[in-house]
mmCIF file of C-alpha atoms and ligand atoms in Angstrom:
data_model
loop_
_atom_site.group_PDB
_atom_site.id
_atom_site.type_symbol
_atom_site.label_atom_id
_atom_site.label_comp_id
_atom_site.label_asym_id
_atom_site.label_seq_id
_atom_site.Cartn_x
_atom_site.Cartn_y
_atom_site.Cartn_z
ATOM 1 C CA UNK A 495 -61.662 -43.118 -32.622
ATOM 2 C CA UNK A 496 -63.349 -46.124 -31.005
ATOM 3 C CA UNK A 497 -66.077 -45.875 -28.051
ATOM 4 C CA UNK A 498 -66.595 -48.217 -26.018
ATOM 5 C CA UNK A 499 -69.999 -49.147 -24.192
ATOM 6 C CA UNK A 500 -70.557 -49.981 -20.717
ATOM 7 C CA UNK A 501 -67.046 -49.689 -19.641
ATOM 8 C CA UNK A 502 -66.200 -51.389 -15.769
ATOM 9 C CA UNK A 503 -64.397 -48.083 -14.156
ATOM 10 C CA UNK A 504 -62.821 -50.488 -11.407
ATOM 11 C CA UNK A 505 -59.046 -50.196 -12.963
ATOM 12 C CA UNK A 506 -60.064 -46.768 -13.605
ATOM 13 C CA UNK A 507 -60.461 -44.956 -10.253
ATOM 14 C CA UNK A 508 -58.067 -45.782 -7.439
ATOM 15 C CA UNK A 509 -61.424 -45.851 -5.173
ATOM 16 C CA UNK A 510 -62.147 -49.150 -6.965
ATOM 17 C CA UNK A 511 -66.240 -48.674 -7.081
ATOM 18 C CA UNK A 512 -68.065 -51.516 -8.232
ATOM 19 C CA UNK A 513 -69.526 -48.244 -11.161
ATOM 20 C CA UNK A 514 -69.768 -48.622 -15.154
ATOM 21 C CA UNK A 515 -69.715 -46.219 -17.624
ATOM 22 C CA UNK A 516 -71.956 -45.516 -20.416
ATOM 23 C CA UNK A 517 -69.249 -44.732 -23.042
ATOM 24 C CA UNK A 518 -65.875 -44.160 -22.647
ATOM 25 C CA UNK A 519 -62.917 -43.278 -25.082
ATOM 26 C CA UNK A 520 -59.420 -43.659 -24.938
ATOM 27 C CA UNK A 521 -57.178 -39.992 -26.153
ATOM 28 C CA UNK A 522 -53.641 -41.443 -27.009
ATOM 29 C CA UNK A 523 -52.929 -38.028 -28.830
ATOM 30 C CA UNK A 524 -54.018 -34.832 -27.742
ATOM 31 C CA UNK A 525 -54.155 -33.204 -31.429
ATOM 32 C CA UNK A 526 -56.518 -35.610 -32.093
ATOM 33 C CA UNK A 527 -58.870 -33.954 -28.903
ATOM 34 C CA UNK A 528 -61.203 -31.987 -31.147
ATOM 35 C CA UNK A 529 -62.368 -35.193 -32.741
ATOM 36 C CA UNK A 530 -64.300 -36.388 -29.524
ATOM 37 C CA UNK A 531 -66.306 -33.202 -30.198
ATOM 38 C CA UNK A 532 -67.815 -34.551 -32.766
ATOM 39 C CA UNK A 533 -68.858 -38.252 -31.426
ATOM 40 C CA UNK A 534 -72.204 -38.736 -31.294
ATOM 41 C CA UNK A 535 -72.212 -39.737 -27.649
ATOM 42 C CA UNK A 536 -70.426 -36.328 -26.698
ATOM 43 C CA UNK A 537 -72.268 -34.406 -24.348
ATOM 44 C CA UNK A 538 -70.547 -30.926 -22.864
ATOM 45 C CA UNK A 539 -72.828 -31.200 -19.868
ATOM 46 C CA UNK A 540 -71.913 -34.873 -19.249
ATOM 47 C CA UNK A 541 -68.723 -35.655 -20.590
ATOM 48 C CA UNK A 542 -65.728 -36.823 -18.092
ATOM 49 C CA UNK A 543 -62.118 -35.946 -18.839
ATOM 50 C CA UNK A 544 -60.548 -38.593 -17.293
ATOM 51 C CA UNK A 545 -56.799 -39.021 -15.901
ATOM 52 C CA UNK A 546 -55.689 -41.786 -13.194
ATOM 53 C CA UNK A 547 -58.944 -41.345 -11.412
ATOM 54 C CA UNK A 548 -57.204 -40.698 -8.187
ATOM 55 C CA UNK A 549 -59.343 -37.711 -7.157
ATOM 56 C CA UNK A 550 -62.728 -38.201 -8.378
ATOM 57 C CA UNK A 551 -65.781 -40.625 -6.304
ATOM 58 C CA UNK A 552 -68.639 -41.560 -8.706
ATOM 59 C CA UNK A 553 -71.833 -41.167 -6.825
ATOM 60 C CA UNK A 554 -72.743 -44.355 -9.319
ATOM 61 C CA UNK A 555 -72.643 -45.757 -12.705
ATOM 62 C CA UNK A 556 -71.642 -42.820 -14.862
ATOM 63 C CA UNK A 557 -74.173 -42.014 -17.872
ATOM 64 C CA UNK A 558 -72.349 -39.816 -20.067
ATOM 65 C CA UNK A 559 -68.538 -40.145 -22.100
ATOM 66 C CA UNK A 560 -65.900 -40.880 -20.239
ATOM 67 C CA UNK A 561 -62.875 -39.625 -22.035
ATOM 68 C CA UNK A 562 -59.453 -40.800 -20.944
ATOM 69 C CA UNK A 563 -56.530 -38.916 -21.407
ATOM 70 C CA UNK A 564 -53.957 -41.445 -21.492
ATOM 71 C CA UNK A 565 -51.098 -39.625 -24.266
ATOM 72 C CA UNK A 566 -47.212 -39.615 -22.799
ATOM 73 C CA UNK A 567 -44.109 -37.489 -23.663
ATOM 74 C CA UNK A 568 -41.543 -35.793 -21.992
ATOM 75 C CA UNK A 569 -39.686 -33.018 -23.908
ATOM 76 C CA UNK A 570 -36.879 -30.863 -21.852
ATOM 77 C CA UNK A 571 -35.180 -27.854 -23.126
ATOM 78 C CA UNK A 572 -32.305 -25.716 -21.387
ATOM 79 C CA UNK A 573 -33.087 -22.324 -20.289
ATOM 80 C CA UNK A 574 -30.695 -19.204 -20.371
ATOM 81 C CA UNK A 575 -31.164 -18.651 -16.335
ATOM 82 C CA UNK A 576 -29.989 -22.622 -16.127
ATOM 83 C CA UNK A 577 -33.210 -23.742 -14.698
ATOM 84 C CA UNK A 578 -34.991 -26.319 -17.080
ATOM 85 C CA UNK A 579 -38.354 -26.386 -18.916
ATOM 86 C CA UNK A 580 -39.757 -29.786 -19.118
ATOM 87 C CA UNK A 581 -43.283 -30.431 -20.843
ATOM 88 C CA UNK A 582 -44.888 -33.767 -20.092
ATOM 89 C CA UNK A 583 -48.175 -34.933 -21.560
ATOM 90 C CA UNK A 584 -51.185 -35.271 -19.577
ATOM 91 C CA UNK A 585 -51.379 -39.184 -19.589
ATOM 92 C CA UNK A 586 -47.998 -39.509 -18.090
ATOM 93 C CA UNK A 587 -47.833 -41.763 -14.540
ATOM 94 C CA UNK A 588 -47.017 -38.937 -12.157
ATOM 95 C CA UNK A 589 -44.879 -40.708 -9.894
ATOM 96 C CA UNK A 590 -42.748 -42.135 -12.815
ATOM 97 C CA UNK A 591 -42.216 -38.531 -13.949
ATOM 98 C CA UNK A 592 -41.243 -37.522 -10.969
ATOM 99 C CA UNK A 593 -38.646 -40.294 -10.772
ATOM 100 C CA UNK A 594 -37.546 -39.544 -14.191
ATOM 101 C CA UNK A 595 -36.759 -35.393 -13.430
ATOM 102 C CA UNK A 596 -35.015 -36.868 -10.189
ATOM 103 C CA UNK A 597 -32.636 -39.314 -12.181
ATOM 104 C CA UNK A 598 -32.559 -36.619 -15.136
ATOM 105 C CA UNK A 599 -31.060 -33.979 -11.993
ATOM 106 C CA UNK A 600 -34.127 -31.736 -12.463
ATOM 107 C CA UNK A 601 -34.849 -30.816 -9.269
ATOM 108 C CA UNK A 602 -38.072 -29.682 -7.080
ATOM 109 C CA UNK A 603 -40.704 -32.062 -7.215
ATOM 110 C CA UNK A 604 -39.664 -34.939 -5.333
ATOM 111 C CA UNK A 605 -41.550 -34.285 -2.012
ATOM 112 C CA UNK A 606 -44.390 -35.177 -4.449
ATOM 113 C CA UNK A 607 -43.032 -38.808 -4.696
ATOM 114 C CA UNK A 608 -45.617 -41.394 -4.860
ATOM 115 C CA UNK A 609 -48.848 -38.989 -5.614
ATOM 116 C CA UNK A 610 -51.281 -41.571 -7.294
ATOM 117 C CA UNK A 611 -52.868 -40.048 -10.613
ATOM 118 C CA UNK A 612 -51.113 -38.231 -14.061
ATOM 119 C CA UNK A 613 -49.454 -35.486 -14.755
ATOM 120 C CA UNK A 614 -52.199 -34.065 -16.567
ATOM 121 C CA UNK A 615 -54.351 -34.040 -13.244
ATOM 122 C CA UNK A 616 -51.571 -32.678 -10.886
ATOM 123 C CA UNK A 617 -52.943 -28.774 -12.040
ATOM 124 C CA UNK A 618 -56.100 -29.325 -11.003
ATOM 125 C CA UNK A 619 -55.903 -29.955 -7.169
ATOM 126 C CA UNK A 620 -52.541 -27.947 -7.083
ATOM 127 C CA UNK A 621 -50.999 -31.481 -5.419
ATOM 128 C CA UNK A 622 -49.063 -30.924 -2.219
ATOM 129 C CA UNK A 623 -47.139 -33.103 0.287
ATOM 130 C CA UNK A 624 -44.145 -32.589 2.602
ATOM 131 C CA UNK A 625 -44.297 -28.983 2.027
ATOM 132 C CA UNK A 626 -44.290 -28.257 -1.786
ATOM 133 C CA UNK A 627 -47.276 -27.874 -3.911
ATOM 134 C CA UNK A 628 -46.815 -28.280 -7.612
ATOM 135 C CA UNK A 629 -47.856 -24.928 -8.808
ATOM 136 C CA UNK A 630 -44.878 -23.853 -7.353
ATOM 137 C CA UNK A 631 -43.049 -25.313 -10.155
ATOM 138 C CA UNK A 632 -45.689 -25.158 -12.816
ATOM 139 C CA UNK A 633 -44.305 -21.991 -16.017
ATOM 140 C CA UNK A 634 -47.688 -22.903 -17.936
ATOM 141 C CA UNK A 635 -50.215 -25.622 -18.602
ATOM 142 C CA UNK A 636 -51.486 -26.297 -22.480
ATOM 143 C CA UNK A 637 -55.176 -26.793 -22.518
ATOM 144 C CA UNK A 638 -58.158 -27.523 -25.075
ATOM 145 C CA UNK A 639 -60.932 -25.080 -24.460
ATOM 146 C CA UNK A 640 -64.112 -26.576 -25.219
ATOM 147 C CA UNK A 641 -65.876 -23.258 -25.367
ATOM 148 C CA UNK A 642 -63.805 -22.197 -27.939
ATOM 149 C CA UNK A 643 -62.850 -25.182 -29.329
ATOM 150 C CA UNK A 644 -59.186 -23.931 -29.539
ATOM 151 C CA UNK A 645 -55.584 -24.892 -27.872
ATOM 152 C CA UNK A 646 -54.721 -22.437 -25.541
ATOM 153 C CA UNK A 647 -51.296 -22.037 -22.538
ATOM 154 C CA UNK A 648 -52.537 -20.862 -19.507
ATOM 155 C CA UNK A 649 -49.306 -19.430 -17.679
ATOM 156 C CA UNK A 650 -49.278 -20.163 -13.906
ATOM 157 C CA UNK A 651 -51.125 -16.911 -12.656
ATOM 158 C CA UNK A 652 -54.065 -17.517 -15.118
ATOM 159 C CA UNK A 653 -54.259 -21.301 -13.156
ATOM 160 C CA UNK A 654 -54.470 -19.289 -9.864
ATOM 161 C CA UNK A 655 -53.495 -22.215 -7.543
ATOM 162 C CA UNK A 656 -54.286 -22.321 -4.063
ATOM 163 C CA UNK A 657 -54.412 -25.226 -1.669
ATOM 164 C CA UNK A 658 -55.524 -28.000 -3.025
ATOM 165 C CA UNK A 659 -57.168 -25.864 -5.552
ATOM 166 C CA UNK A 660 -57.282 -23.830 -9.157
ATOM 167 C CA UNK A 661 -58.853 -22.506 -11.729
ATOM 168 C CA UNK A 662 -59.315 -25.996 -13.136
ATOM 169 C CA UNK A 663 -61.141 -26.765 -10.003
ATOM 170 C CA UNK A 664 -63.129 -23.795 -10.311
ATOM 171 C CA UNK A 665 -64.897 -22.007 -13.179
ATOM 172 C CA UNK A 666 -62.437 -23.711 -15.322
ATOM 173 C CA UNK A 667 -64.201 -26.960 -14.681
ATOM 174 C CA UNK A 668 -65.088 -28.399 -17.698
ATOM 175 C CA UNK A 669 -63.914 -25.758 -19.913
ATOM 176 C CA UNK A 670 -60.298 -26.471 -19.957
ATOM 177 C CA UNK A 671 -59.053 -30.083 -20.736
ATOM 178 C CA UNK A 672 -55.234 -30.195 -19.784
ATOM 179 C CA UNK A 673 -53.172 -31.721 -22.370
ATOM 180 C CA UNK A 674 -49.511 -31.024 -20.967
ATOM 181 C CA UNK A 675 -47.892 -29.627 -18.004
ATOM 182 C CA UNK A 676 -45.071 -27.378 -18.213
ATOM 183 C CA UNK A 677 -43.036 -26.885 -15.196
ATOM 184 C CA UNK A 678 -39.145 -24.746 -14.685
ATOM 185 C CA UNK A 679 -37.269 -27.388 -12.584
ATOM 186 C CA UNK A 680 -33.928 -26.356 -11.048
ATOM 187 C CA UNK A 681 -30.133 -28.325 -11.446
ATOM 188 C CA UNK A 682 -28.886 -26.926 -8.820
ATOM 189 C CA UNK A 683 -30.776 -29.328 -5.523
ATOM 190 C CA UNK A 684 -31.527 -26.969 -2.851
ATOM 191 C CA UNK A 685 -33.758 -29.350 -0.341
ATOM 192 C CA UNK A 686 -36.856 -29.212 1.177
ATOM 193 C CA UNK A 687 -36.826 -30.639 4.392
ATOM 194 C CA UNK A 688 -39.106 -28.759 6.598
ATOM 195 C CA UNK A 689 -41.959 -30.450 6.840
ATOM 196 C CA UNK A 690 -42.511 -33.799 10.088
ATOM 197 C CA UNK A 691 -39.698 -36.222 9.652
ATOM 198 C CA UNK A 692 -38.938 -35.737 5.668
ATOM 199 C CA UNK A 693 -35.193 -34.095 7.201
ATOM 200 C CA UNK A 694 -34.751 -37.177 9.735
ATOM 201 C CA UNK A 695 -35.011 -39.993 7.389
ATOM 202 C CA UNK A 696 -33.878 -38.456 4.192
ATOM 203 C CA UNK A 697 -30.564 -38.180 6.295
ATOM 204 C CA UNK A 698 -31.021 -41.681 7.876
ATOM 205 C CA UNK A 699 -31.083 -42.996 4.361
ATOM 206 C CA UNK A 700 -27.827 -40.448 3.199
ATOM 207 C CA UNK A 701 -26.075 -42.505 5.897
ATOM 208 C CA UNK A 702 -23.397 -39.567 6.297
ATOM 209 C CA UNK A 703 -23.464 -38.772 2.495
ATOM 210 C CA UNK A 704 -24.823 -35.007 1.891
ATOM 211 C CA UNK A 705 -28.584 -35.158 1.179
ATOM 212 C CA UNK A 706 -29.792 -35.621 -2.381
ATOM 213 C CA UNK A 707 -32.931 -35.604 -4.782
ATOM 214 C CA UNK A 708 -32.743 -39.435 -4.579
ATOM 215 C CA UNK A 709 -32.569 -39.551 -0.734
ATOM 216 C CA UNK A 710 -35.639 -37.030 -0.401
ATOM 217 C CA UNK A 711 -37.458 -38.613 -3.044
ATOM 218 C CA UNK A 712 -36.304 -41.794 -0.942
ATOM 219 C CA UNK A 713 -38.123 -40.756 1.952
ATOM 220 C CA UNK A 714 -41.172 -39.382 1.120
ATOM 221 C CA UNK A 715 -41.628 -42.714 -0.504
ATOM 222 C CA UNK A 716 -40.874 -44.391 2.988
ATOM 223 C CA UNK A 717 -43.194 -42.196 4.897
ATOM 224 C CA UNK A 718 -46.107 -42.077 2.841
ATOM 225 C CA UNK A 719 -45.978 -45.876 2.912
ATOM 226 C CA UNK A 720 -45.890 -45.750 6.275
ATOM 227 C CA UNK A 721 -49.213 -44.084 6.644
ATOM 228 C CA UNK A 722 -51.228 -43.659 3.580
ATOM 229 C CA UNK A 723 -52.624 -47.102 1.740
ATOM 230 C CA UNK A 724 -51.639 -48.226 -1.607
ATOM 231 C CA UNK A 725 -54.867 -47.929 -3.822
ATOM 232 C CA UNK A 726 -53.728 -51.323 -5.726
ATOM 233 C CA UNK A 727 -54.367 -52.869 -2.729
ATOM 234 C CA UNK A 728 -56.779 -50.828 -0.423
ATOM 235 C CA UNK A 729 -58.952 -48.466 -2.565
ATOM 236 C CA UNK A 730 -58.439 -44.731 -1.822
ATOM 237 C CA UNK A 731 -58.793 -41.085 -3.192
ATOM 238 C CA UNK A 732 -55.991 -40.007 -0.782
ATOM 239 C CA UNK A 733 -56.443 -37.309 2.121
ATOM 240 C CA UNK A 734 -60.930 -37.143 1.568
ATOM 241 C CA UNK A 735 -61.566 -33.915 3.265
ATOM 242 C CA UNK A 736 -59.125 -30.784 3.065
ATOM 243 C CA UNK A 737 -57.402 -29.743 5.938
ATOM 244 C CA UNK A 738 -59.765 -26.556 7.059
ATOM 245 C CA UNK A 739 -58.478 -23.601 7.515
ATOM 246 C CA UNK A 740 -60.425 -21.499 10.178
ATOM 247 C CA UNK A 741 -60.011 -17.628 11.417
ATOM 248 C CA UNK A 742 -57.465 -16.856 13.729
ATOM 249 C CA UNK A 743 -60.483 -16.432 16.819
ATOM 250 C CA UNK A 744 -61.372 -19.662 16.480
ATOM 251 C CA UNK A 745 -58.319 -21.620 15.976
ATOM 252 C CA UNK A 746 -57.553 -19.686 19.501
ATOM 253 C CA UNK A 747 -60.517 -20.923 20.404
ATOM 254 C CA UNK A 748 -59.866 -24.741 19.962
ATOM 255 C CA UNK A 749 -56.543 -24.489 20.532
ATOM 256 C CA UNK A 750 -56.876 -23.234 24.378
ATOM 257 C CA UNK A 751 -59.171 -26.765 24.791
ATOM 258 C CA UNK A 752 -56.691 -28.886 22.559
ATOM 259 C CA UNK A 753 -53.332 -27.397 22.759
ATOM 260 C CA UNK A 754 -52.044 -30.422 21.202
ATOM 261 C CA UNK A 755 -54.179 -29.833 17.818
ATOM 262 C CA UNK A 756 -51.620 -29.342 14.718
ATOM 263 C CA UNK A 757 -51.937 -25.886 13.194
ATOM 264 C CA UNK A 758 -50.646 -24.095 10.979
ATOM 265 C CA UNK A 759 -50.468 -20.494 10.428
ATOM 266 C CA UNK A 760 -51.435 -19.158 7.141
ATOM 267 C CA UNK A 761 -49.756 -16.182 5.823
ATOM 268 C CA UNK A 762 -53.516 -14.194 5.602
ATOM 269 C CA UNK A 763 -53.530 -14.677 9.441
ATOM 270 C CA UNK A 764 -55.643 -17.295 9.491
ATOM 271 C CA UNK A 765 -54.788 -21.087 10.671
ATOM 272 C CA UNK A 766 -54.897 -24.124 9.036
ATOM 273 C CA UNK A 767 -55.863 -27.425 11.343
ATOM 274 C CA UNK A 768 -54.983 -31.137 10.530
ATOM 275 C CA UNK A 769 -58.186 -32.716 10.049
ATOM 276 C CA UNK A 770 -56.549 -35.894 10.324
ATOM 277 C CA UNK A 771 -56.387 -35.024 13.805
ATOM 278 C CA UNK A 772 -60.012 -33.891 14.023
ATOM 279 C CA UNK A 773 -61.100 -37.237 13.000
ATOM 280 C CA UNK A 774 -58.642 -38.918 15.120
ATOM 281 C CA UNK A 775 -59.504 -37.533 17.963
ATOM 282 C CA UNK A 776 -63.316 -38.319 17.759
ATOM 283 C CA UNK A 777 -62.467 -42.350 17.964
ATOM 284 C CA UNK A 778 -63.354 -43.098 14.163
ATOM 285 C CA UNK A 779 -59.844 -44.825 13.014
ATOM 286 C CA UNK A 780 -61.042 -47.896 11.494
ATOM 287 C CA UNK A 781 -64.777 -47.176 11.942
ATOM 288 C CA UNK A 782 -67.322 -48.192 8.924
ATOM 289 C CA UNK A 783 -70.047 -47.757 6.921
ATOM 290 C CA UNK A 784 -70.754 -51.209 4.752
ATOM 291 C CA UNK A 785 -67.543 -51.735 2.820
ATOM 292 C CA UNK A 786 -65.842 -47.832 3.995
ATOM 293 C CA UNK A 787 -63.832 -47.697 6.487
ATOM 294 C CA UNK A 788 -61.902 -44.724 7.655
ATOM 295 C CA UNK A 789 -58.154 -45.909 7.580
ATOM 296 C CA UNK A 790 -56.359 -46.797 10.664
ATOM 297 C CA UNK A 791 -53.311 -45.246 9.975
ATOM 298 C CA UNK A 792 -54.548 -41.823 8.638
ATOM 299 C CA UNK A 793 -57.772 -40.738 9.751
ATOM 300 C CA UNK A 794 -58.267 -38.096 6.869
ATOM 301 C CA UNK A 795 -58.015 -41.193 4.304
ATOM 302 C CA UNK A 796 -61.324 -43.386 3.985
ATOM 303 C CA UNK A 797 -60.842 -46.955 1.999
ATOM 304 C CA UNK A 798 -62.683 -49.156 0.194
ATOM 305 C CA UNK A 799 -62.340 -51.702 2.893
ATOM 306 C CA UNK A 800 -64.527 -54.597 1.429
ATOM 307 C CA UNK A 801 -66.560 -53.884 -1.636
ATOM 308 C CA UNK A 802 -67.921 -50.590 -1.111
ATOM 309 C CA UNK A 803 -70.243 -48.950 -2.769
ATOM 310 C CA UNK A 804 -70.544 -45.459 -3.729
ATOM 311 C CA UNK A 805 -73.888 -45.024 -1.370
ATOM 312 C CA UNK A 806 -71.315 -46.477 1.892
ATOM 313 C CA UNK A 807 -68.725 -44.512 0.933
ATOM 314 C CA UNK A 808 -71.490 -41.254 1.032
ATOM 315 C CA UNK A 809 -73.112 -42.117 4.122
ATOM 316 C CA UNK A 810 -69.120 -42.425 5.883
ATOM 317 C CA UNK A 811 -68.195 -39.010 4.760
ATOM 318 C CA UNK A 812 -71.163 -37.577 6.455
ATOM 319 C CA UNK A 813 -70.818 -39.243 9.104
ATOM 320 C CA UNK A 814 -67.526 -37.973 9.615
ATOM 321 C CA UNK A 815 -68.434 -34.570 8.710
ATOM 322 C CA UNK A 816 -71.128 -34.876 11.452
ATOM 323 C CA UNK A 817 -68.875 -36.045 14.306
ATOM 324 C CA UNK A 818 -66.336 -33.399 13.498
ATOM 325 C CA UNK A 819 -68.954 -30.771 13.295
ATOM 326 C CA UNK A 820 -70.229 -31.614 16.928
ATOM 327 C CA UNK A 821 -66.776 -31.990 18.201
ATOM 328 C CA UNK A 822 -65.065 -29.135 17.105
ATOM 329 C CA UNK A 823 -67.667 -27.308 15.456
ATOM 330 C CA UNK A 824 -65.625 -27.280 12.028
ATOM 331 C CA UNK A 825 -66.683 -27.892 8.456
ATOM 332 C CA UNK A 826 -64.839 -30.594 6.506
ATOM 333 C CA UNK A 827 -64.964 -30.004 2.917
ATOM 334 C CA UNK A 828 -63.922 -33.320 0.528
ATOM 335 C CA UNK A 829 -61.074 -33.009 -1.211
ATOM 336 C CA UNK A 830 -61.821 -34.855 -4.015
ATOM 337 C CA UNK A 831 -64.532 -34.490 -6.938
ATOM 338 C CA UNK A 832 -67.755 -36.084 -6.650
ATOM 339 C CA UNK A 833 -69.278 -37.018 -9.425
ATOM 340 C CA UNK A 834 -73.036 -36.778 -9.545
ATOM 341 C CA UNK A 835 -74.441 -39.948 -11.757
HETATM 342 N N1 LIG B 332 -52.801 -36.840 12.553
HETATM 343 C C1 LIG B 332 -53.333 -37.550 13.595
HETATM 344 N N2 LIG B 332 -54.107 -38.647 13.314
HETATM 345 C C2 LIG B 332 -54.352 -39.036 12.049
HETATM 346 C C3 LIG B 332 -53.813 -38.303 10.979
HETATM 347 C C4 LIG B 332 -53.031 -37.201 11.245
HETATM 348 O O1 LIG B 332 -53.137 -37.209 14.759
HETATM 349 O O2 LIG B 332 -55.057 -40.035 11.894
HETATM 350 C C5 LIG B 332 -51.903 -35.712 12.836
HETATM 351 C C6 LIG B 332 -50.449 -36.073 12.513
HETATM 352 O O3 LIG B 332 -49.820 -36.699 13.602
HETATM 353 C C7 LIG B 332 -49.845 -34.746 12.185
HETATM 354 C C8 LIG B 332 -50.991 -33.981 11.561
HETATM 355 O O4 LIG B 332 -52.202 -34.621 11.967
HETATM 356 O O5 LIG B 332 -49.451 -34.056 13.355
HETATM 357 C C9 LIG B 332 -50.913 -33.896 10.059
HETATM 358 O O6 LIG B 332 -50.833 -35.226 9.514
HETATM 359 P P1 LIG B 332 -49.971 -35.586 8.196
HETATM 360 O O7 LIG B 332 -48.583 -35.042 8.307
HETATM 361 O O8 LIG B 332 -50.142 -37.037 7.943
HETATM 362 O O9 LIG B 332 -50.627 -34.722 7.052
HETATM 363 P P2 LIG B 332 -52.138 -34.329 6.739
HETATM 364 O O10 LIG B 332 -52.337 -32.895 7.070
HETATM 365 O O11 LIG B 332 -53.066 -35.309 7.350
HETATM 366 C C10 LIG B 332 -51.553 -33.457 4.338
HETATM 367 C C11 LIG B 332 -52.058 -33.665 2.939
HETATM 368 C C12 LIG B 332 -51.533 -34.987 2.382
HETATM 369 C C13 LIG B 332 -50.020 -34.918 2.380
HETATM 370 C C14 LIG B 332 -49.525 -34.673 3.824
HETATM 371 C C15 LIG B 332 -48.037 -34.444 3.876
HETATM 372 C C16 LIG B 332 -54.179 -32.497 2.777
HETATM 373 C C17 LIG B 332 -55.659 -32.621 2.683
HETATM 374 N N3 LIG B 332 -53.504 -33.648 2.920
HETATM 375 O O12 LIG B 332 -52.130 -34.489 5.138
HETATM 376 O O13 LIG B 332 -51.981 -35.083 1.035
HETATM 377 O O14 LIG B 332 -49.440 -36.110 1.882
HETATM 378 O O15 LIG B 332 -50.140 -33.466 4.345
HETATM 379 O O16 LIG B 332 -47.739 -33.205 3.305
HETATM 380 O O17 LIG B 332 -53.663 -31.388 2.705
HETATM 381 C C18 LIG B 332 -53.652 -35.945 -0.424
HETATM 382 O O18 LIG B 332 -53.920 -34.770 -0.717
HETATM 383 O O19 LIG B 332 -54.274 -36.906 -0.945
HETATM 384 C C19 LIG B 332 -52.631 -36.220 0.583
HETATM 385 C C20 LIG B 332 -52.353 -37.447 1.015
#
C-alpha cells in the first residue's frame, strides 16, 4: 500500500481549500482495509476516511492519514417480492450510480440526481433532495469496525437515519468505515413529485409522454442547476447549515411576523424552517468574508468565491449564524463536518 506525503487536498474536497495533508492513502479494495491498520502513520484519533469530500471543511492543513476510499462495483440481484437489491462500493461517483439504477429501471433514487460525493458517503448525512432521503431506500450498509477490527452489515434501523443525519454521523463516527451500500430499489416507477416544481418540469420535459425515471431524474438535474453551484467551478459543500427545525410555539411565533417564511411540519409536531430563507431575508446573498461568499442564488450555500481560506470561510459561517440569531432568534447548525486541524 503506498502513502503519500504532503498530499494538495484541492481535487479532493469540492470546497477547494488551498489545505495539504500529512499522509494520505488511496483504498482501491476494501478487503484490503485492515492493512491501513497497520501503517505506521495510522492514527485512530487522527485518521480521515475519505470519500468525494463533498461534506467535510478542513479548518486547515490536515496532520494525520487521510485515507481515500476510492473502490467501485455494482452487483444487482432479483428479489422474490420483485423489488431489487443492488450493492455498490463505497468509491462509486454517486450521481453516476444513480444514472446507472435509472437506465438499469431500478427505481427510487433519482430525486437524488446530481448529489456531489460517493456512494459510500450518501449513509452518513442520510442525503435528501426533492423529497426523498436515501435511507429510505437503504436494506443495509457493510462496514469495517475499527474497534473490532472486523466486517460487519449494519441493516437500516441499526444506521438510525434522520435528517441529514445517522449513526455514522453520530457515535458511529470513526468507528464504522462504510465499504458498500446496499439499497432495495423498485421496477415498478411510482413518482415522486411533491416537492416545489420537480412535478412542473418533469412534465414540461415528458412533453405529453407519461412521466418517467429519466424525466424526474431530468429535472432535478435542471433545477438544481438552476440554483445550487457546480463545485468544479465554484467551490461548495452544498446546503452549509441544516434547515432548523424549531417547536411548534415558536414557529407560530415567527410565522405570525413572516407569514411568508417556508415551513414545514414535522410529523413530532414540530416545524421545520428554510434557512435559506432566514439568510435571505437578512440581505446576505452574495455578501463576503475574504474569498467566501454566500451564493446568490441559494442563500443556505456559501462558495469559495476567490481563493478562500479555511479561516474566511469560518469567520462567514459565524457571521451568518450571528445575523440569523438576531433576526429570528434561531440557531443554524452546519451541515457539513468540520474538521479540526
Ligand atoms: N429560499 C429563499 N432564498 C434562498 C434560498 C431558499 O427564499 O436564498 C426559499 C425557497 O424559495 C424555498 C425555500 O427557501 O421556498 C426552500 O428552498 P429550496 O427548495 O432551495 O431548499 P432548501 O431547504 O434550501 C433543501 C436541502 C437541499 C436540497 C433541497 C431540495 C437542506 C439543508 N438542504 O434545501 O440539500 O437539495 O432542499 O430538496 O436540507 C444539501 O444538503 O447539500 C442540499 C443542497
Amino acid at each position: 500500500m503506498q502513502v503519500e506525503y504532503r498530499v494538495d487536498l484541492r481535487p479532493h474536497h469540492t470546497f477547494g481549500l488551498p489545505v495539504h495533508a500529512a499522509a494520505w492513502v488511496e483504498l482501491t479494495d476494501a478487503a484490503r482495509l485492515p492493512e491501513i491498520l497497520a501503517l505506521p502513520e495510522y492514527d485512530p484519533a487522527t485518521v480521515l476516511w475519505l470519500g468525494g469530500g463533498s461534506n467535510v471543511l478542513f479548518g486547515g492543513d490536515y496532520a494525520g492519514l487521510v485515507v481515500h476510499l476510492a473502490h467501485k462495483g455494482i452487483a444487482a440481484e432479483a428479489r422474490a417480492d420483485g423489488r431489487v437489491a443492488v450493492t455498490a462500493q463505497a468509491g462509486e461517483i454517486w450521481h453516476d450510480f444513480v444514472q446507472h439504477t435509472v437506465a438499469q429501471g431500478w427505481y427510487g433514487l433519482e430525486n437524488l440526481s446530481l448529489i456531489p460525493g460517493t456512494v459510500g458517503a450518501a449513509p452518513v448525512q442520510n442525503i435528501g433532495a426533492y423529497g426523498v432521503e436515501v435511507g429510505e431506500y437503504i436494506a443495509s450498509v457493510y462496514c469495517f469496525d475499527v474497534d473490532t477490527q472486523q466486517f460487519v452489515t449494519l441493516d437500516a434501523a441499526a444506521c438510525r437515519f434522520a435528517y441529514r443525519d445517522s449513526l455514522f454521523k453520530q457515535e458511529g463516527r470513526g468507528r464504522y468505515v462504510i465499504c458498500a451500500v446496499t439499497f432495495v430499489l423498485d421496477t415498478v416507477f411510482a413518482p415522486r413529485l411533491a416537492y416545489g416544481d420537480v412535478a412542473a418540469v418533469a412534465a414540461e420535459i415528458a412533453a405529453g409522454r407519461a412521466i418517467g425515471a429519466a424525466d424526474v431524474a431530468a429535472a432535478v438535474c435542471r433545477i438544481r442547476q438552476s440554483k445550487l453551484p457546480d463545485p468544479k467551478v465554484l467551490g461548495n459543500a452544498g446546503s452549509f447549515f441544516k434547515n432548523p427545525v424549531v417547536d411548534a410555539e415558536t414557529a407560530a411565533a415567527l410565522l405570525a411576523q413572516h407569514p411568508t417564511l417556508p415551513h414545514y411540519p414535522q410529523a413530532d409536531g414540530r416545524v421545520k424552517l428554510a434557512a435559506g430563507w432566514l439568510i435571505d431575508q437578512c440581505g446576505l446573498k452574495g455578501f463576503a468574508v475574504g474569498g467566501a461568499a454566500v451564493h446568490d442564488k441559494q442563500a443556505l450555500v456559501l462558495v469559495n468565491r476567490d481563493h478562500a481560506s479555511a479561516a474566511d470561510v469560518r469567520a462567514l459561517a459565524q457571521t451568518v449564524q450571528a445575523r440569523v440569531a438576531e433576526g429570528f432568534g434561531v440557531a443554524l447548525e452546519p451541515e457539513p463536518v468540520w474538521l479540526a486541524c
